[in-house]
Coordinates of C-alpha atoms in Angstrom, one line a residue:
Chain A
X1 CA -11.4 -13.1 -17.3
X2 CA -14.4 -11.7 -15.5
X3 CA -14.6 -8.6 -13.1
X4 CA -15.6 -8.8 -9.7
X5 CA -18.1 -6.1 -8.0
X6 CA -17.7 -6.7 -4.1
X7 CA -19.6 -4.6 -1.4
X8 CA -18.7 -4.6 2.1
X9 CA -16.9 -2.9 4.8
X10 CA -13.4 -1.4 4.6
X11 CA -12.2 -0.8 8.3
X12 CA -9.4 -0.7 11.0
X13 CA -9.2 -3.2 13.2
X14 CA -7.3 -3.7 16.8
X15 CA -6.7 -7.4 17.5
X16 CA -5.0 -9.0 20.1
X17 CA -3.9 -12.7 19.9
X18 CA -1.6 -14.9 21.9
X19 CA 0.7 -14.1 19.2
X20 CA 0.6 -10.5 19.7
X21 CA -1.4 -7.1 19.3
X22 CA -2.0 -4.8 16.3
X23 CA -3.7 -1.3 16.5
X24 CA -5.9 0.1 13.6
X25 CA -4.6 -2.3 11.2
X26 CA -6.1 -2.5 7.7
X27 CA -9.0 -4.9 8.0
X28 CA -13.0 -5.1 7.1
X29 CA -14.5 -7.9 5.4
X30 CA -14.6 -6.2 1.9
X31 CA -10.9 -5.5 2.0
X32 CA -10.1 -9.3 2.8
X33 CA -12.3 -10.6 0.1
X34 CA -10.9 -8.0 -2.5
X35 CA -7.2 -8.6 -1.8
X36 CA -7.8 -12.5 -2.0
X37 CA -9.6 -12.3 -5.1
X38 CA -6.9 -9.8 -6.6
X39 CA -5.0 -12.9 -7.4
X40 CA -7.4 -14.0 -9.8
X41 CA -9.4 -11.2 -11.1
X42 CA -10.0 -7.3 -11.2
X43 CA -11.7 -6.6 -8.0
X44 CA -14.1 -3.2 -7.9
X45 CA -15.1 -2.7 -4.0
X46 CA -17.8 -0.7 -3.1
X47 CA -17.7 0.8 0.3
X48 CA -17.1 4.1 2.5
X49 CA -14.2 5.0 4.3
X50 CA -13.2 8.2 6.4
X51 CA -10.5 10.7 6.7
X52 CA -8.2 8.4 8.2
X53 CA -8.1 5.9 5.4
X54 CA -5.3 7.3 3.6
X55 CA -2.6 6.5 1.1
X56 CA -1.0 3.7 3.0
X57 CA -4.5 1.7 3.2
X58 CA -5.3 2.9 -0.4
X59 CA -1.5 1.8 -1.5
X60 CA -2.2 -1.8 -0.3
X61 CA -5.2 -2.1 -2.6
X62 CA -3.7 -0.4 -5.5
X63 CA -0.8 -2.6 -5.7
X64 CA -3.0 -5.5 -6.2
X65 CA -4.7 -3.9 -8.9
X66 CA -7.8 -3.0 -7.1
X67 CA -10.2 -0.6 -8.4
X68 CA -11.1 2.0 -5.8
X69 CA -13.6 4.1 -7.8
X70 CA -16.3 2.7 -6.2
X71 CA -15.0 3.3 -2.3
X72 CA -16.6 6.6 -1.4
X73 CA -14.6 8.9 1.2
X74 CA -16.7 11.1 3.4
X75 CA -16.3 13.3 6.7
X76 CA -15.5 11.4 9.9
X77 CA -13.7 8.2 10.8
X78 CA -13.5 4.7 9.2
X79 CA -15.5 1.7 10.7
X80 CA -13.1 0.6 13.6
X81 CA -13.5 -2.9 15.1
X82 CA -11.8 -4.2 18.3
X83 CA -11.4 -7.8 19.4
X84 CA -9.4 -10.7 20.9
X85 CA -8.8 -14.1 20.7
X86 CA -8.0 -16.9 23.2
X87 CA -7.7 -20.7 23.7
X88 CA -8.5 -22.7 20.4
X89 CA -9.0 -18.9 18.8
X90 CA -12.5 -20.1 17.1
X91 CA -14.4 -17.1 18.2
X92 CA -13.4 -13.6 18.7
X93 CA -14.4 -11.8 21.7
X94 CA -15.5 -8.3 20.7
X95 CA -14.0 -5.2 22.7
X96 CA -15.6 -2.7 20.3
X97 CA -17.5 -1.9 17.4
X98 CA -17.2 1.7 15.9
X99 CA -19.4 1.8 13.0
X100 CA -18.5 5.8 12.4
X101 CA -18.9 6.6 8.6
X102 CA -20.1 2.7 7.9
X103 CA -23.4 3.3 9.9
X104 CA -25.0 5.5 7.3
X105 CA -23.2 3.5 4.6
X106 CA -25.5 3.8 1.2
X107 CA -23.8 1.6 -1.5
X108 CA -23.5 3.5 -4.9
X109 CA -22.2 1.2 -7.7
X110 CA -20.1 3.4 -10.4
X111 CA -21.8 3.5 -13.9
X112 CA -18.7 1.9 -15.4
X113 CA -18.9 -1.1 -13.0
X114 CA -22.6 -1.8 -13.5
X115 CA -21.6 -4.5 -15.9
X116 CA -19.3 -6.4 -14.0
X117 CA -19.9 -10.0 -14.5
X118 CA -19.5 -11.3 -10.7
X119 CA -21.2 -9.7 -7.9
X120 CA -20.2 -10.5 -4.1
X121 CA -22.8 -9.1 -1.6
X122 CA -20.6 -9.1 1.7
X123 CA -22.1 -8.9 5.3
X124 CA -24.2 -5.9 4.8
X125 CA -28.1 -5.1 5.9
X126 CA -30.0 -7.5 3.5
X127 CA -31.9 -4.5 2.1
X128 CA -28.8 -2.9 1.0
X129 CA -27.9 -6.3 -0.8
X130 CA -30.8 -6.2 -2.6
X131 CA -30.3 -2.6 -3.7
X132 CA -26.8 -3.2 -4.9
X133 CA -27.7 -6.1 -6.9
X134 CA -30.4 -4.0 -8.5
X135 CA -27.5 -1.3 -9.5
X136 CA -25.2 -4.2 -10.6
X137 CA -27.5 -5.0 -13.7
X138 CA -24.6 -6.9 -15.5
X139 CA -24.0 -9.5 -12.9
X140 CA -24.4 -13.2 -14.1
X141 CA -23.4 -14.9 -10.9
X142 CA -24.5 -13.3 -7.2
X143 CA -22.6 -14.6 -4.4
X144 CA -23.1 -13.5 -0.9
X145 CA -22.7 -13.5 2.9
X146 CA -24.9 -12.7 6.0
X147 CA -24.3 -13.0 9.6
X148 CA -26.4 -13.8 12.8
X149 CA -27.2 -10.2 13.6
X150 CA -29.3 -9.9 10.3
X151 CA -30.6 -13.4 10.6
X152 CA -32.1 -13.1 13.9
X153 CA -32.9 -9.0 13.4
X154 CA -34.3 -8.6 10.0
X155 CA -35.3 -11.8 8.9
X156 CA -38.1 -10.7 6.4
X157 CA -35.4 -8.6 4.6
X158 CA -32.7 -11.5 4.7
X159 CA -35.5 -13.6 3.0
X160 CA -35.7 -11.3 0.3
X161 CA -31.9 -11.1 0.1
X162 CA -31.6 -14.9 -0.2
X163 CA -33.8 -14.8 -3.2
X164 CA -31.4 -12.9 -5.5
X165 CA -28.3 -14.9 -4.4
X166 CA -26.8 -17.6 -6.6
X167 CA -24.0 -18.8 -4.2
X168 CA -24.3 -18.2 -0.2
X169 CA -21.4 -18.3 1.8
X170 CA -22.0 -18.9 5.6
X171 CA -20.7 -20.8 8.7
X172 CA -22.1 -23.7 10.5
X173 CA -24.0 -21.6 13.1
X174 CA -25.4 -19.3 10.4
X175 CA -26.8 -22.3 8.4
X176 CA -28.2 -23.7 11.3
X177 CA -29.8 -20.6 12.4
X178 CA -31.4 -19.8 8.8
X179 CA -32.4 -23.4 8.5
X180 CA -33.5 -23.7 12.1
X181 CA -32.3 -27.2 12.3
X182 CA -29.3 -28.5 14.3
X183 CA -28.4 -31.0 11.7
X184 CA -26.5 -29.2 9.2
X185 CA -27.0 -31.2 5.9
X186 CA -30.8 -30.9 6.8
X187 CA -30.3 -27.1 7.7
X188 CA -28.4 -26.6 4.0
X189 CA -31.6 -28.1 2.1
X190 CA -33.7 -25.7 4.0
X191 CA -31.5 -22.9 3.2
X192 CA -31.4 -24.0 -0.5
X193 CA -35.1 -24.1 -0.5
X194 CA -35.1 -20.3 0.2
X195 CA -33.4 -19.2 -3.0
X196 CA -29.6 -20.0 -3.5
X197 CA -28.7 -22.6 -6.1
X198 CA -25.2 -23.6 -3.7
X199 CA -24.5 -22.9 -0.4
X200 CA -21.2 -23.0 0.8
X201 CA -20.8 -23.8 4.7
X202 CA -17.5 -22.9 6.1
X203 CA -16.5 -25.0 9.2
X204 CA -13.4 -23.3 10.3
X205 CA -10.6 -25.3 10.6
X206 CA -12.3 -28.2 9.2
X207 CA -12.9 -26.9 5.9
X208 CA -16.0 -26.3 3.9
X209 CA -18.9 -28.1 2.2
X210 CA -20.7 -26.8 -0.7
X211 CA -24.3 -28.1 -1.1
X212 CA -26.6 -27.8 -4.4
X213 CA -30.2 -27.5 -5.0
X214 CA -31.4 -30.1 -7.4
X215 CA -30.7 -29.3 -10.7
X216 CA -28.5 -26.2 -9.8
X217 CA -26.1 -25.2 -12.8
X218 CA -27.2 -28.4 -14.0
X219 CA -24.8 -30.5 -12.1
X220 CA -26.8 -32.5 -9.5
X221 CA -27.2 -32.5 -5.9
X222 CA -24.1 -33.9 -4.6
X223 CA -22.0 -32.1 -2.1
X224 CA -18.4 -31.6 -2.0
X225 CA -15.9 -31.0 0.9
X226 CA -12.5 -28.9 0.9
X227 CA -10.4 -29.3 3.7
X228 CA -8.7 -26.7 5.9
X229 CA -5.0 -26.7 6.4
X230 CA -4.0 -28.0 9.6
X231 CA -2.1 -24.9 10.8
X232 CA -0.1 -25.1 14.0
X233 CA 0.5 -21.4 14.2
X234 CA -2.9 -19.3 13.4
X235 CA -1.5 -15.7 14.4
X236 CA -5.0 -14.2 13.6
X237 CA -8.1 -15.5 12.4
X238 CA -9.6 -12.3 11.7
X239 CA -10.8 -12.3 8.0
X240 CA -10.4 -15.9 7.5
X241 CA -14.1 -16.6 6.1
X242 CA -13.8 -13.5 3.7
X243 CA -10.6 -14.6 2.3
X244 CA -12.2 -17.7 1.5
X245 CA -15.0 -16.0 0.0
X246 CA -12.5 -14.1 -2.3
X247 CA -10.7 -17.3 -3.2
X248 CA -14.1 -18.9 -4.4
X249 CA -15.0 -16.2 -6.2
X250 CA -12.1 -15.0 -7.5
X251 CA -11.5 -18.4 -8.9
X252 CA -14.7 -18.9 -10.6
X253 CA -14.5 -15.4 -12.0
X254 CA -10.9 -16.3 -13.4
X255 CA -12.8 -19.2 -15.1
X256 CA -16.0 -17.7 -16.6
X257 CA -17.7 -20.8 -16.6
X258 CA -19.6 -22.2 -13.6
X259 CA -19.1 -25.8 -13.5
X260 CA -19.2 -28.7 -11.0
X261 CA -15.4 -28.7 -11.6
X262 CA -14.8 -24.9 -11.3
X263 CA -17.2 -24.9 -8.0
X264 CA -14.8 -27.7 -6.7
X265 CA -11.9 -26.1 -7.3
X266 CA -13.1 -22.5 -6.3
X267 CA -13.7 -24.6 -2.7
X268 CA -10.1 -25.5 -2.9
X269 CA -9.0 -22.0 -3.5
X270 CA -11.2 -20.3 -1.1
X271 CA -9.3 -22.9 1.6
X272 CA -6.1 -21.8 0.3
X273 CA -6.7 -18.0 0.7
X274 CA -8.0 -18.4 4.0
X275 CA -5.1 -20.7 5.2
X276 CA -2.7 -17.7 4.0
X277 CA -4.8 -15.2 5.6
X278 CA -4.5 -16.4 9.3
X279 CA -0.7 -16.8 9.2
X280 CA -0.3 -13.1 9.8
X281 CA -2.0 -10.3 11.6
X282 CA -4.5 -8.7 9.3
X283 CA -4.4 -8.6 5.5
X284 CA -0.6 -8.5 5.8
X285 CA -0.3 -12.0 4.3
X286 CA -2.7 -11.5 1.5
X287 CA -0.7 -8.2 0.4
X288 CA 2.4 -9.9 -1.0
X289 CA 1.7 -13.4 -2.2
X290 CA 2.5 -14.8 -6.0
X291 CA 0.4 -16.8 -8.0
X292 CA 3.2 -19.7 -7.4
X293 CA 2.5 -19.6 -3.9
X294 CA -0.8 -19.9 -4.4
X295 CA -0.5 -23.1 -6.7
X296 CA 2.1 -24.8 -4.4
X297 CA -0.4 -24.5 -1.3
X298 CA -3.3 -25.5 -3.8
X299 CA -0.9 -28.9 -4.4
X300 CA -0.7 -29.0 -0.6
X301 CA -4.4 -29.0 -0.2
X302 CA -4.6 -31.8 -3.0
X303 CA -2.1 -33.7 -1.3
X304 CA -4.0 -33.6 2.0
X305 CA -7.1 -35.0 0.9
X306 CA -6.5 -37.0 -2.5
X307 CA -5.7 -40.8 -2.6
X308 CA -3.2 -41.9 -5.0
Chain B
X1 CA -4.9 -61.3 5.0
X2 CA -4.0 -60.8 8.8
X3 CA -5.8 -61.3 11.6
X4 CA -7.0 -58.7 14.2
X5 CA -7.0 -59.0 18.0
X6 CA -9.1 -56.4 19.7
X7 CA -9.7 -56.2 23.6
X8 CA -12.7 -53.8 24.7
X9 CA -16.3 -53.9 25.5
X10 CA -19.0 -56.1 24.8
X11 CA -22.2 -54.5 26.1
X12 CA -26.0 -53.6 26.1
X13 CA -26.9 -50.0 25.2
X14 CA -30.2 -48.4 26.1
X15 CA -30.4 -45.6 23.8
X16 CA -32.8 -42.4 23.0
X17 CA -32.5 -40.3 20.0
X18 CA -35.0 -38.0 18.0
X19 CA -35.6 -41.1 15.8
X20 CA -36.7 -43.5 18.5
X21 CA -35.7 -45.4 21.6
X22 CA -33.8 -49.1 21.8
X23 CA -33.7 -50.9 25.2
X24 CA -30.7 -53.6 25.7
X25 CA -29.6 -53.4 22.1
X26 CA -26.2 -54.9 21.2
X27 CA -23.4 -52.4 21.6
X28 CA -19.8 -51.9 23.4
X29 CA -16.9 -50.7 21.9
X30 CA -15.6 -54.2 20.6
X31 CA -18.8 -54.9 19.4
X32 CA -18.9 -52.2 17.0
X33 CA -14.9 -52.6 16.1
X34 CA -15.5 -56.0 15.5
X35 CA -18.4 -56.0 13.3
X36 CA -16.9 -53.1 11.3
X37 CA -13.4 -54.7 10.9
X38 CA -15.0 -58.2 10.0
X39 CA -15.9 -56.8 6.3
X40 CA -11.9 -56.7 6.0
X41 CA -10.2 -59.6 8.1
X42 CA -10.7 -61.9 10.8
X43 CA -11.6 -60.5 14.0
X44 CA -11.0 -61.8 17.5
X45 CA -12.4 -60.0 20.2
X46 CA -11.3 -60.3 23.9
X47 CA -13.7 -59.3 26.3
X48 CA -16.2 -60.1 29.1
X49 CA -19.9 -60.8 28.9
X50 CA -22.5 -62.0 31.4
X51 CA -25.0 -64.6 31.7
X52 CA -27.5 -62.3 30.0
X53 CA -25.4 -62.2 26.7
X54 CA -26.4 -65.1 25.1
X55 CA -27.2 -67.0 21.4
X56 CA -28.9 -63.9 19.9
X57 CA -25.8 -61.7 20.3
X58 CA -23.3 -64.1 19.8
X59 CA -25.2 -65.2 16.5
X60 CA -24.7 -61.6 15.5
X61 CA -21.0 -61.5 15.8
X62 CA -20.6 -65.4 14.6
X63 CA -22.3 -64.7 11.5
X64 CA -20.0 -62.2 10.8
X65 CA -17.0 -64.7 10.7
X66 CA -16.0 -63.1 14.4
X67 CA -14.0 -65.6 16.7
X68 CA -15.6 -65.9 20.2
X69 CA -13.0 -67.8 21.8
X70 CA -11.4 -64.5 23.6
X71 CA -15.0 -63.9 25.0
X72 CA -15.1 -64.8 28.5
X73 CA -18.5 -65.5 30.0
X74 CA -18.9 -65.1 33.9
X75 CA -21.5 -65.0 36.4
X76 CA -23.4 -61.4 36.4
X77 CA -24.7 -59.2 33.9
X78 CA -23.2 -57.9 30.9
X79 CA -21.9 -53.9 30.9
X80 CA -25.0 -51.8 30.6
X81 CA -24.8 -48.4 29.4
X82 CA -27.9 -45.7 29.1
X83 CA -27.6 -42.4 27.1
X84 CA -29.8 -40.2 24.9
X85 CA -28.8 -37.5 22.1
X86 CA -30.5 -34.3 21.4
X87 CA -29.9 -31.3 19.2
X88 CA -26.9 -31.7 17.2
X89 CA -26.6 -35.0 18.8
X90 CA -22.8 -34.6 19.0
X91 CA -22.5 -35.5 22.4
X92 CA -24.4 -38.4 24.6
X93 CA -26.0 -37.6 27.9
X94 CA -25.3 -40.5 29.8
X95 CA -28.2 -41.9 32.0
X96 CA -26.5 -44.7 33.5
X97 CA -23.4 -47.0 33.4
X98 CA -23.6 -50.4 34.8
X99 CA -20.4 -51.8 34.6
X100 CA -21.3 -55.2 36.0
X101 CA -18.9 -57.9 34.8
X102 CA -16.8 -55.4 33.1
X103 CA -15.6 -54.1 36.4
X104 CA -13.1 -56.7 37.4
X105 CA -12.4 -57.5 33.6
X106 CA -8.9 -59.2 33.4
X107 CA -8.4 -59.7 29.5
X108 CA -6.7 -63.0 28.7
X109 CA -5.7 -63.8 25.3
X110 CA -6.0 -67.2 23.9
X111 CA -3.1 -69.0 23.2
X112 CA -4.2 -69.7 19.7
X113 CA -4.8 -66.0 19.2
X114 CA -1.3 -64.6 20.4
X115 CA 0.2 -64.5 17.0
X116 CA -2.4 -62.3 15.6
X117 CA -0.5 -59.5 13.3
X118 CA -2.7 -56.8 14.2
X119 CA -3.8 -55.4 17.7
X120 CA -6.4 -53.0 18.4
X121 CA -6.4 -52.2 22.3
X122 CA -9.9 -50.6 22.7
X123 CA -10.7 -48.0 25.4
X124 CA -10.1 -49.8 28.7
X125 CA -7.7 -49.2 31.7
X126 CA -4.3 -48.3 30.1
X127 CA -2.5 -51.1 32.4
X128 CA -4.9 -53.4 31.0
X129 CA -4.1 -52.3 27.4
X130 CA -0.2 -52.8 28.2
X131 CA -0.9 -56.1 29.6
X132 CA -3.0 -57.4 26.5
X133 CA 0.0 -56.1 24.3
X134 CA 2.4 -58.3 26.1
X135 CA 0.1 -61.2 25.6
X136 CA -0.1 -60.7 22.1
X137 CA 3.4 -61.7 21.4
X138 CA 3.2 -61.8 17.5
X139 CA 1.4 -58.6 16.8
X140 CA 3.4 -56.2 14.4
X141 CA 0.9 -53.1 14.4
X142 CA -0.5 -52.0 17.4
X143 CA -3.6 -49.3 17.3
X144 CA -5.3 -48.1 20.2
X145 CA -7.9 -46.1 21.9
X146 CA -8.4 -43.9 25.3
X147 CA -10.8 -41.5 26.6
X148 CA -11.0 -38.5 28.8
X149 CA -11.5 -40.6 32.1
X150 CA -8.1 -42.4 31.8
X151 CA -6.7 -39.0 30.5
X152 CA -7.7 -37.3 33.7
X153 CA -7.4 -40.0 35.8
X154 CA -4.5 -42.5 35.1
X155 CA -2.2 -40.1 33.3
X156 CA 0.8 -42.1 34.3
X157 CA -0.6 -45.5 33.1
X158 CA -1.7 -43.7 29.9
X159 CA 1.7 -42.5 29.2
X160 CA 3.0 -46.2 29.5
X161 CA 0.4 -47.2 27.0
X162 CA 1.2 -44.8 24.5
X163 CA 4.6 -46.2 24.2
X164 CA 3.5 -49.1 22.8
X165 CA 1.1 -47.9 20.4
X166 CA 1.8 -47.4 16.9
X167 CA -1.5 -45.7 15.8
X168 CA -3.4 -43.9 18.4
X169 CA -7.0 -43.1 17.5
X170 CA -8.8 -40.5 19.5
X171 CA -11.0 -37.4 18.9
X172 CA -10.4 -33.7 19.0
X173 CA -11.1 -33.0 22.9
X174 CA -8.9 -36.0 23.9
X175 CA -6.2 -35.2 21.6
X176 CA -6.2 -31.5 23.3
X177 CA -6.5 -33.0 26.6
X178 CA -3.5 -35.2 26.1
X179 CA -1.2 -32.5 24.1
X180 CA -2.6 -29.8 26.5
X181 CA -3.1 -27.6 24.1
X182 CA -6.0 -25.8 22.6
X183 CA -4.6 -25.6 19.1
X184 CA -5.2 -29.2 17.1
X185 CA -2.0 -29.5 15.1
X186 CA 0.2 -28.4 17.8
X187 CA -1.5 -30.9 20.2
X188 CA -1.1 -33.6 17.9
X189 CA 2.6 -33.2 17.7
X190 CA 2.6 -33.3 21.5
X191 CA 0.8 -36.6 21.4
X192 CA 3.0 -38.0 18.8
X193 CA 5.9 -37.1 21.1
X194 CA 4.7 -39.4 23.6
X195 CA 5.2 -42.6 21.4
X196 CA 2.6 -43.4 18.7
X197 CA 4.0 -43.3 15.2
X198 CA 0.7 -41.7 13.7
X199 CA -2.1 -40.1 15.4
X200 CA -5.8 -40.0 14.1
X201 CA -7.9 -37.4 15.4
X202 CA -11.5 -38.1 14.7
X203 CA -13.4 -34.9 14.1
X204 CA -17.1 -36.2 14.1
X205 CA -19.4 -35.0 11.2
X206 CA -16.2 -33.3 9.9
X207 CA -14.1 -36.4 9.1
X208 CA -10.6 -37.3 10.7
X209 CA -7.2 -36.3 10.3
X210 CA -3.9 -38.6 10.4
X211 CA -0.9 -36.9 11.6
X212 CA 2.6 -38.9 11.4
X213 CA 5.7 -38.5 13.7
X214 CA 8.7 -37.6 11.5
X215 CA 9.9 -40.6 9.6
X216 CA 7.4 -42.7 10.9
X217 CA 6.3 -45.8 8.4
X218 CA 9.2 -44.1 6.2
X219 CA 6.7 -41.9 4.8
X220 CA 7.1 -38.3 5.8
X221 CA 5.2 -36.1 8.2
X222 CA 2.3 -34.6 6.1
X223 CA -0.9 -35.0 7.5
X224 CA -4.1 -36.7 5.6
X225 CA -7.7 -35.7 5.8
X226 CA -10.6 -37.8 5.3
X227 CA -14.1 -36.6 5.0
X228 CA -17.5 -37.7 6.9
X229 CA -20.3 -38.1 4.9
X230 CA -22.9 -35.3 5.2
X231 CA -25.7 -37.5 6.7
X232 CA -29.3 -35.6 7.2
X233 CA -30.4 -38.4 9.1
X234 CA -28.0 -39.7 11.7
X235 CA -30.5 -42.0 13.7
X236 CA -27.9 -42.8 16.6
X237 CA -24.3 -41.8 16.6
X238 CA -23.3 -44.4 19.1
X239 CA -20.4 -46.4 18.3
X240 CA -19.2 -44.3 15.3
X241 CA -15.6 -43.8 16.3
X242 CA -15.4 -47.4 17.3
X243 CA -16.7 -48.1 13.9
X244 CA -14.4 -45.8 12.3
X245 CA -11.4 -47.6 13.9
X246 CA -12.8 -51.0 12.6
X247 CA -12.8 -49.8 8.9
X248 CA -9.4 -48.4 9.5
X249 CA -7.7 -51.3 11.4
X250 CA -9.5 -53.7 9.3
X251 CA -8.4 -52.5 5.8
X252 CA -4.8 -52.4 7.1
X253 CA -5.1 -55.8 8.1
X254 CA -6.6 -56.8 4.5
X255 CA -3.5 -55.4 3.0
X256 CA -0.7 -56.4 5.1
X257 CA 1.5 -53.4 4.1
X258 CA 1.5 -50.2 6.2
X259 CA 2.3 -47.6 3.5
X260 CA 1.1 -43.8 3.2
X261 CA -1.3 -45.1 0.6
X262 CA -2.9 -48.0 2.5
X263 CA -3.1 -45.5 5.5
X264 CA -4.8 -43.0 3.4
X265 CA -7.4 -45.5 2.3
X266 CA -7.7 -46.9 5.6
X267 CA -9.1 -43.3 6.9
X268 CA -11.5 -43.4 4.1
X269 CA -12.7 -47.0 5.1
X270 CA -12.7 -45.7 8.5
X271 CA -15.0 -42.8 7.6
X272 CA -17.2 -45.3 5.5
X273 CA -17.8 -47.4 8.3
X274 CA -18.5 -44.6 10.7
X275 CA -21.4 -43.3 8.5
X276 CA -22.7 -46.8 8.3
X277 CA -22.8 -47.1 11.8
X278 CA -24.9 -44.2 12.3
X279 CA -27.8 -44.9 9.8
X280 CA -29.6 -47.3 12.3
X281 CA -29.8 -48.1 15.9
X282 CA -26.9 -49.8 17.6
X283 CA -25.0 -52.1 15.5
X284 CA -28.0 -53.0 13.1
X285 CA -26.4 -51.4 9.9
X286 CA -22.9 -53.2 10.6
X287 CA -24.6 -56.7 10.8
X288 CA -25.9 -57.0 7.0
X289 CA -23.3 -55.1 4.6
X290 CA -22.0 -56.3 1.9
X291 CA -18.4 -55.4 0.3
X292 CA -20.2 -53.9 -2.6
X293 CA -21.9 -51.4 -0.6
X294 CA -19.0 -50.5 1.3
X295 CA -16.9 -50.1 -1.9
X296 CA -20.1 -48.0 -3.5
X297 CA -19.6 -45.6 -0.5
X298 CA -16.0 -45.4 -0.6
X299 CA -16.5 -44.1 -4.4
X300 CA -19.2 -41.5 -2.7
X301 CA -16.2 -40.5 -0.3
X302 CA -14.1 -39.8 -3.1
X303 CA -16.1 -38.1 -5.2
X304 CA -17.0 -35.7 -2.1
X305 CA -13.4 -34.8 -1.8
X306 CA -11.6 -35.4 -4.8
X307 CA -11.1 -32.9 -7.9
X308 CA -11.5 -34.2 -11.4

């Protein structure tokens, strides 16, 4: 089993949905990623928190075996995001974004973690992503994320970051924006031409598709689609995409080998972890799962899509 | 093999997409449905056309073995729709709708077709759908379609029509409108409570999901998802949903028995026929397929979704 180095945000979220409201709930893309991936491999987040990130928050991660040596604590407050969801709950309305200590984040990979075999570059400034990749000297598979803000405002830096990613995980709108094409499969081909060997496009409630660059991983370019679970009670969609990434990278790390079959299963485990994440507020559902529950849901995903 | 009676529009379409433009191309929901279903079973459309629907148009249907005894010809012009697609091409902009002879359409099921085992109630006035079902005395499986216009303007009549449908095939927006719920699986449950044993919700480029009423067909209520093919060149999306319905009902008719397994495969064949339809303008791609090409694509759909 390989270890995963992951960079991104650890944060507090204040969230309102039709199902209720939580204040200063443990969140952040790297937190969701780490908890989801922790069921498959050892996870080593690299991030920054403030004085208000206490034993309670650390305990949630420690209990899942997450290594906290790369989480720097500095004076000030932790990143705090506030948002709400209504209607189809497909999009958050942001109420506030207090970057706080995250604003000047300079990721430092602890020397003992530089040999981690898997690297996940969460959604941070592309130049920082490149810097982390340089520090993570032992990484043999680099997965990454980005968002519209970087696509629109730091295109040159993002182009450099895409060159160092083996697998990019983004959503439909981000793929269309990077590829500058309204047709998703065409946009995917254009994104792949920028560097990544594989591109995972997350379609929210419709699942996700992985596209391959010709010859990547020696497995041909036929795409593969994994479903999302039709859920009649999505309590809080925050972190679904990061949890997908955690399940995806986590499963690959647990298998070591990156083959067409492990990538396909990783897509399913991504969907599985995303489906758990949205069943309760924040990271609550991701804190106390068992491998049996994960395998059970994997079977539900299989039955949802497989012919007899 | 069972025969399929299908009611709906036979029409001309004038269509513009980024790939070109066609004038008075053979179209109409019942035409797409009939051609797609014709690869699986004998199809018997019930519709109305005008003087301008000539041997050329009839020949297209006849060559696929479609029985035209139920297509009435009356003085006047055939239904003519004009529209265009841009950007993601997910939605048509309607330029004109000339109902012409279709405006006073009174479906008459030929006596010799009243025993058809499968019935497809295309997207027409719900009261007419109920009337056709009454005429089609031998139908043992009734599938149907509807659209936002009927949902918004003839709700009481639609409610009656839903009671006589075994399988309703609609898209996301229609399901949410009928169920009056922004959450798709919840909306699905509400639609099923109105009558249908099964509900197929078509997600466009993301595939389709079938939801079951508890106990329907004796197969439990777990949903099933079929993919759509990621296509980098959708030349003309017109008729994709009707072609899906044709593949779905056609396959069921070819098998006779309605079981969980045949319904799952029908979902795949629906996606297969929809994927062919959009590859060329109008019904062109549906006119000259072979069963081998259909089976080949079925395998591509399987590989797109199935773990090893």
